[in-house]
Every structure is written in structure tokens, then in C-alpha cells.
């Protein structure tokens, strides 16, 4: 099995299990307050991340993040968060649907998906430029869903318990 196929298979399996098998981070406290509506169960919203295993110094690579509403009934609003390591010089959202609003500040990505009904999916593509030094560049992606369209994405960012870490070797 090729490395890309193995990574995609692992990411799909992780999404199917409602979390990540790649590198879990500690869960947040259960008693934290959201403004109006509680977050949806993690297994209801799944996501996968496709990315290359290697990149040359100074070149760019594209992360493709697919978010899917598997079980949550009704319309859902989803926050997609991306944290990129200091091995990246710059990041930019290169492809997204009109219903997705994204902002990039430094190496932090925040996307607000405004319409994700049961069974729907959407894909966001992010281009990141690798630095001039060899090593491993890591990007961590996480999602959280709510039924409140006016939720604050900064508060939702703190609620994300599990993230998929995507590591790429810089040659």
C-alpha cells in the first residue's frame, strides 16, 4: 500500500470512529459553557485530512479537509480550526464553497461552515508554504458543530477535544 493510500485509509478510519487514531489530544472539560446550543456529539460530524508525505524546502503543499455531517439531524454550523507549526512560512485558503467563511491570522486558520445538513459534506483546501529548513512540518485540524448560527468561533475553538495531526517531511 502506498504511503498516501495508507494515510487516507487511516484518516477515514479515524473519522469513522468519531475521533482520531493518529494523535489524540486531551479532551476538554465537560462543564464549559457555550453561548446557546450545546455542541453536537463528535461521532455525528466526521472529517478527513488528505496531505502529501513529503515536500521540498520552500515549496507549497495542499491540505484537503473534508467535513461531513453523518448523523446530526437538522442544519448544523461547524467550526473548522487549523493550527500550523512554525515550519510553515505562510498559509492560504485556495478552495472552498460559498457557504464557508475562512480567516487566516498568521499560521492559525478558522473556518465557519454555515450550512451542513444531515448527509452533506464540504471540502476546504488550504495551501501552505514550507520553510527553508529541513524537518517535519505539522498541521493540526479540528472541528466542532453546533446548532447555534451566532456562536462565537473563539469559544468553540476551546471546546475542540480531538484533532487530526498531519505531519509532512520537509526535504
PDB file of C-alpha atoms in Angstrom:
ATOM      1  CA  UNK A   1       0.000   0.000   0.000  1.00  0.00           C
ATOM      2  CA  UNK A   2       1.403   3.416  -0.929  1.00  0.00           C
ATOM      3  CA  UNK A   3       2.066   5.969   1.861  1.00  0.00           C
ATOM      4  CA  UNK A   4      -0.691   8.275   0.608  1.00  0.00           C
ATOM      5  CA  UNK A   5      -3.214   5.437   0.473  1.00  0.00           C
ATOM      6  CA  UNK A   6      -2.205   4.339   3.972  1.00  0.00           C
ATOM      7  CA  UNK A   7      -2.646   7.886   5.315  1.00  0.00           C
ATOM      8  CA  UNK A   8      -6.028   8.330   3.646  1.00  0.00           C
ATOM      9  CA  UNK A   9      -7.184   4.957   4.954  1.00  0.00           C
ATOM     10  CA  UNK A  10      -6.054   5.843   8.486  1.00  0.00           C
ATOM     11  CA  UNK A  11      -7.782   9.229   8.321  1.00  0.00           C
ATOM     12  CA  UNK A  12     -11.017   7.673   7.023  1.00  0.00           C
ATOM     13  CA  UNK A  13     -10.925   5.043   9.762  1.00  0.00           C
ATOM     14  CA  UNK A  14     -10.305   7.722  12.372  1.00  0.00           C
ATOM     15  CA  UNK A  15     -13.235   9.772  11.106  1.00  0.00           C
ATOM     16  CA  UNK A  16     -15.487   6.706  11.067  1.00  0.00           C
ATOM     17  CA  UNK A  17     -14.664   6.044  14.712  1.00  0.00           C
ATOM     18  CA  UNK A  18     -15.565   9.607  15.618  1.00  0.00           C
ATOM     19  CA  UNK A  19     -12.114  10.789  16.536  1.00  0.00           C
ATOM     20  CA  UNK A  20      -8.540  10.272  15.649  1.00  0.00           C
ATOM     21  CA  UNK A  21      -6.232   7.342  15.930  1.00  0.00           C
ATOM     22  CA  UNK A  22      -3.279   9.365  14.723  1.00  0.00           C
ATOM     23  CA  UNK A  23      -2.513  11.607  17.689  1.00  0.00           C
ATOM     24  CA  UNK A  24      -5.255  12.363  20.192  1.00  0.00           C
ATOM     25  CA  UNK A  25      -5.045  15.405  22.403  1.00  0.00           C
ATOM     26  CA  UNK A  26      -6.573  15.532  25.878  1.00  0.00           C
ATOM     27  CA  UNK A  27     -10.328  16.151  25.952  1.00  0.00           C
ATOM     28  CA  UNK A  28     -11.585  19.462  27.261  1.00  0.00           C
ATOM     29  CA  UNK A  29     -13.648  19.762  30.403  1.00  0.00           C
ATOM     30  CA  UNK A  30     -17.269  18.720  30.026  1.00  0.00           C
ATOM     31  CA  UNK A  31     -18.646  21.625  32.026  1.00  0.00           C
ATOM     32  CA  UNK A  32     -17.503  24.505  29.833  1.00  0.00           C
ATOM     33  CA  UNK A  33     -20.142  26.983  28.748  1.00  0.00           C
ATOM     34  CA  UNK A  34     -21.249  27.633  25.195  1.00  0.00           C
ATOM     35  CA  UNK A  35     -23.392  30.635  24.429  1.00  0.00           C
ATOM     36  CA  UNK A  36     -26.662  28.989  23.367  1.00  0.00           C
ATOM     37  CA  UNK A  37     -26.676  25.487  21.943  1.00  0.00           C
ATOM     38  CA  UNK A  38     -24.503  22.596  23.046  1.00  0.00           C
ATOM     39  CA  UNK A  39     -22.003  21.085  20.670  1.00  0.00           C
ATOM     40  CA  UNK A  40     -23.014  18.038  18.661  1.00  0.00           C
ATOM     41  CA  UNK A  41     -21.619  14.616  19.571  1.00  0.00           C
ATOM     42  CA  UNK A  42     -18.177  14.101  17.962  1.00  0.00           C
ATOM     43  CA  UNK A  43     -19.308  10.967  16.115  1.00  0.00           C
ATOM     44  CA  UNK A  44     -22.075  12.888  14.330  1.00  0.00           C
ATOM     45  CA  UNK A  45     -19.629  15.124  12.457  1.00  0.00           C
ATOM     46  CA  UNK A  46     -16.676  13.464  10.762  1.00  0.00           C
ATOM     47  CA  UNK A  47     -13.722  14.862   8.882  1.00  0.00           C
ATOM     48  CA  UNK A  48     -10.730  13.622   6.961  1.00  0.00           C
ATOM     49  CA  UNK A  49      -7.471  15.332   6.028  1.00  0.00           C
ATOM     50  CA  UNK A  50      -5.525  14.479   2.877  1.00  0.00           C
ATOM     51  CA  UNK A  51      -1.954  15.745   2.584  1.00  0.00           C
ATOM     52  CA  UNK A  52       1.381  14.813   0.973  1.00  0.00           C
ATOM     53  CA  UNK A  53       4.022  12.878   2.897  1.00  0.00           C
ATOM     54  CA  UNK A  54       6.978  14.939   1.579  1.00  0.00           C
ATOM     55  CA  UNK A  55       7.634  18.429   0.266  1.00  0.00           C
ATOM     56  CA  UNK A  56      10.789  20.211  -0.860  1.00  0.00           C
ATOM     57  CA  UNK A  57      12.095  23.183   1.095  1.00  0.00           C
ATOM     58  CA  UNK A  58      10.381  26.422   0.111  1.00  0.00           C
ATOM     59  CA  UNK A  59       7.656  24.718  -1.936  1.00  0.00           C
ATOM     60  CA  UNK A  60       3.963  24.553  -1.168  1.00  0.00           C
ATOM     61  CA  UNK A  61       1.663  21.692  -0.282  1.00  0.00           C
ATOM     62  CA  UNK A  62      -2.121  21.432  -0.231  1.00  0.00           C
ATOM     63  CA  UNK A  63      -4.212  20.096   2.634  1.00  0.00           C
ATOM     64  CA  UNK A  64      -7.689  18.925   1.687  1.00  0.00           C
ATOM     65  CA  UNK A  65     -10.097  18.812   4.646  1.00  0.00           C
ATOM     66  CA  UNK A  66     -13.476  17.147   4.057  1.00  0.00           C
ATOM     67  CA  UNK A  67     -16.162  17.682   6.722  1.00  0.00           C
ATOM     68  CA  UNK A  68     -19.294  15.506   6.719  1.00  0.00           C
ATOM     69  CA  UNK A  69     -22.479  15.563   8.807  1.00  0.00           C
ATOM     70  CA  UNK A  70     -23.129  11.853   9.287  1.00  0.00           C
ATOM     71  CA  UNK A  71     -25.822  11.674  11.947  1.00  0.00           C
ATOM     72  CA  UNK A  72     -26.832  15.079  13.286  1.00  0.00           C
ATOM     73  CA  UNK A  73     -30.356  15.955  12.198  1.00  0.00           C
ATOM     74  CA  UNK A  74     -31.271  19.460  11.140  1.00  0.00           C
ATOM     75  CA  UNK A  75     -28.981  22.221   9.968  1.00  0.00           C
ATOM     76  CA  UNK A  76     -25.598  22.420  11.694  1.00  0.00           C
ATOM     77  CA  UNK A  77     -22.960  25.106  11.878  1.00  0.00           C
ATOM     78  CA  UNK A  78     -19.408  23.775  12.017  1.00  0.00           C
ATOM     79  CA  UNK A  79     -16.172  25.445  13.084  1.00  0.00           C
ATOM     80  CA  UNK A  80     -13.072  24.081  11.331  1.00  0.00           C
ATOM     81  CA  UNK A  81      -9.836  25.018  13.074  1.00  0.00           C
ATOM     82  CA  UNK A  82      -6.282  24.605  11.769  1.00  0.00           C
ATOM     83  CA  UNK A  83      -3.080  25.213  13.712  1.00  0.00           C
ATOM     84  CA  UNK A  84       0.100  25.185  11.602  1.00  0.00           C
ATOM     85  CA  UNK A  85       3.598  24.786  13.073  1.00  0.00           C
ATOM     86  CA  UNK A  86       6.352  27.356  12.686  1.00  0.00           C
ATOM     87  CA  UNK A  87       7.869  25.241   9.876  1.00  0.00           C
ATOM     88  CA  UNK A  88       5.384  26.950   7.544  1.00  0.00           C
ATOM     89  CA  UNK A  89       6.068  30.405   6.155  1.00  0.00           C
ATOM     90  CA  UNK A  90       2.524  31.170   5.054  1.00  0.00           C
ATOM     91  CA  UNK A  91      -0.906  29.590   4.620  1.00  0.00           C
ATOM     92  CA  UNK A  92      -3.814  30.458   2.362  1.00  0.00           C
ATOM     93  CA  UNK A  93      -7.291  29.031   1.695  1.00  0.00           C
ATOM     94  CA  UNK A  94      -7.363  28.222  -2.027  1.00  0.00           C
ATOM     95  CA  UNK A  95     -10.712  26.476  -2.465  1.00  0.00           C
ATOM     96  CA  UNK A  96     -13.963  26.491  -0.507  1.00  0.00           C
ATOM     97  CA  UNK A  97     -17.714  26.651  -1.110  1.00  0.00           C
ATOM     98  CA  UNK A  98     -19.577  29.958  -0.781  1.00  0.00           C
ATOM     99  CA  UNK A  99     -21.216  28.777   2.448  1.00  0.00           C
ATOM    100  CA  UNK A 100     -17.799  28.651   4.169  1.00  0.00           C
ATOM    101  CA  UNK A 101     -16.170  31.768   5.617  1.00  0.00           C
ATOM    102  CA  UNK A 102     -12.461  31.431   6.427  1.00  0.00           C
ATOM    103  CA  UNK A 103      -9.932  33.699   8.090  1.00  0.00           C
ATOM    104  CA  UNK A 104      -6.184  33.230   8.383  1.00  0.00           C
ATOM    105  CA  UNK A 105      -4.190  35.029  11.061  1.00  0.00           C
ATOM    106  CA  UNK A 106      -0.521  34.151  10.993  1.00  0.00           C
ATOM    107  CA  UNK A 107      -0.481  30.367  10.993  1.00  0.00           C
ATOM    108  CA  UNK A 108      -3.953  29.914  12.503  1.00  0.00           C
ATOM    109  CA  UNK A 109      -6.934  29.000  10.335  1.00  0.00           C
ATOM    110  CA  UNK A 110     -10.584  29.440  11.330  1.00  0.00           C
ATOM    111  CA  UNK A 111     -13.444  28.441   9.040  1.00  0.00           C
ATOM    112  CA  UNK A 112     -17.167  28.749   9.760  1.00  0.00           C
ATOM    113  CA  UNK A 113     -19.314  26.341   7.738  1.00  0.00           C
ATOM    114  CA  UNK A 114     -22.801  27.858   7.739  1.00  0.00           C
ATOM    115  CA  UNK A 115     -24.883  25.049   6.301  1.00  0.00           C
ATOM    116  CA  UNK A 116     -24.261  21.347   6.842  1.00  0.00           C
ATOM    117  CA  UNK A 117     -27.446  19.267   6.816  1.00  0.00           C
ATOM    118  CA  UNK A 118     -27.558  15.549   7.605  1.00  0.00           C
ATOM    119  CA  UNK A 119     -25.641  13.644   4.918  1.00  0.00           C
ATOM    120  CA  UNK A 120     -23.988  16.756   3.474  1.00  0.00           C
ATOM    121  CA  UNK A 121     -20.248  17.252   3.135  1.00  0.00           C
ATOM    122  CA  UNK A 122     -17.973  20.108   2.189  1.00  0.00           C
ATOM    123  CA  UNK A 123     -14.285  20.352   1.333  1.00  0.00           C
ATOM    124  CA  UNK A 124     -11.836  23.145   2.136  1.00  0.00           C
ATOM    125  CA  UNK A 125      -8.375  23.223   0.535  1.00  0.00           C
ATOM    126  CA  UNK A 126      -5.511  25.033   2.208  1.00  0.00           C
ATOM    127  CA  UNK A 127      -2.129  25.776   0.610  1.00  0.00           C
ATOM    128  CA  UNK A 128       0.840  26.030   2.965  1.00  0.00           C
ATOM    129  CA  UNK A 129       4.355  27.081   2.044  1.00  0.00           C
ATOM    130  CA  UNK A 130       7.158  25.154   3.736  1.00  0.00           C
ATOM    131  CA  UNK A 131      10.095  26.963   5.267  1.00  0.00           C
ATOM    132  CA  UNK A 132      13.702  26.784   4.119  1.00  0.00           C
ATOM    133  CA  UNK A 133      14.860  24.262   6.739  1.00  0.00           C
ATOM    134  CA  UNK A 134      14.643  20.500   6.712  1.00  0.00           C
ATOM    135  CA  UNK A 135      12.451  18.801   9.309  1.00  0.00           C
ATOM    136  CA  UNK A 136       8.843  17.902   9.984  1.00  0.00           C
ATOM    137  CA  UNK A 137       6.005  20.354   9.463  1.00  0.00           C
ATOM    138  CA  UNK A 138       2.804  19.646  11.376  1.00  0.00           C
ATOM    139  CA  UNK A 139      -0.713  20.971  10.980  1.00  0.00           C
ATOM    140  CA  UNK A 140      -3.463  20.075  13.454  1.00  0.00           C
ATOM    141  CA  UNK A 141      -7.098  20.220  12.347  1.00  0.00           C
ATOM    142  CA  UNK A 142     -10.207  20.003  14.499  1.00  0.00           C
ATOM    143  CA  UNK A 143     -13.953  20.503  14.083  1.00  0.00           C
ATOM    144  CA  UNK A 144     -16.880  21.170  16.370  1.00  0.00           C
ATOM    145  CA  UNK A 145     -20.541  21.573  15.424  1.00  0.00           C
ATOM    146  CA  UNK A 146     -23.409  23.478  16.954  1.00  0.00           C
ATOM    147  CA  UNK A 147     -26.994  24.332  16.048  1.00  0.00           C
ATOM    148  CA  UNK A 148     -26.429  27.985  17.048  1.00  0.00           C
ATOM    149  CA  UNK A 149     -25.621  30.100  13.999  1.00  0.00           C
ATOM    150  CA  UNK A 150     -24.463  33.003  16.187  1.00  0.00           C
ATOM    151  CA  UNK A 151     -21.927  31.025  18.242  1.00  0.00           C
ATOM    152  CA  UNK A 152     -18.536  32.616  18.813  1.00  0.00           C
ATOM    153  CA  UNK A 153     -15.846  30.701  16.914  1.00  0.00           C
ATOM    154  CA  UNK A 154     -13.226  31.699  19.522  1.00  0.00           C
ATOM    155  CA  UNK A 155     -15.230  29.985  22.284  1.00  0.00           C
ATOM    156  CA  UNK A 156     -15.858  26.948  20.085  1.00  0.00           C
ATOM    157  CA  UNK A 157     -12.097  26.683  19.398  1.00  0.00           C
ATOM    158  CA  UNK A 158     -11.569  25.999  23.121  1.00  0.00           C
ATOM    159  CA  UNK A 159     -14.179  23.206  23.060  1.00  0.00           C
ATOM    160  CA  UNK A 160     -12.426  21.056  20.448  1.00  0.00           C
ATOM    161  CA  UNK A 161     -11.186  17.951  22.219  1.00  0.00           C
ATOM    162  CA  UNK A 162      -9.601  15.885  19.468  1.00  0.00           C
ATOM    163  CA  UNK A 163      -7.567  16.931  16.468  1.00  0.00           C
ATOM    164  CA  UNK A 164      -6.035  15.174  13.494  1.00  0.00           C
ATOM    165  CA  UNK A 165      -2.325  15.937  13.252  1.00  0.00           C
ATOM    166  CA  UNK A 166      -0.946  15.935   9.716  1.00  0.00           C
ATOM    167  CA  UNK A 167       2.842  15.704   9.576  1.00  0.00           C
ATOM    168  CA  UNK A 168       4.840  16.238   6.391  1.00  0.00           C
ATOM    169  CA  UNK A 169       8.606  15.807   5.947  1.00  0.00           C
ATOM    170  CA  UNK A 170      10.434  18.806   4.529  1.00  0.00           C
ATOM    171  CA  UNK A 171      13.391  17.652   2.404  1.00  0.00           C
TER     172      UNK A 171
END
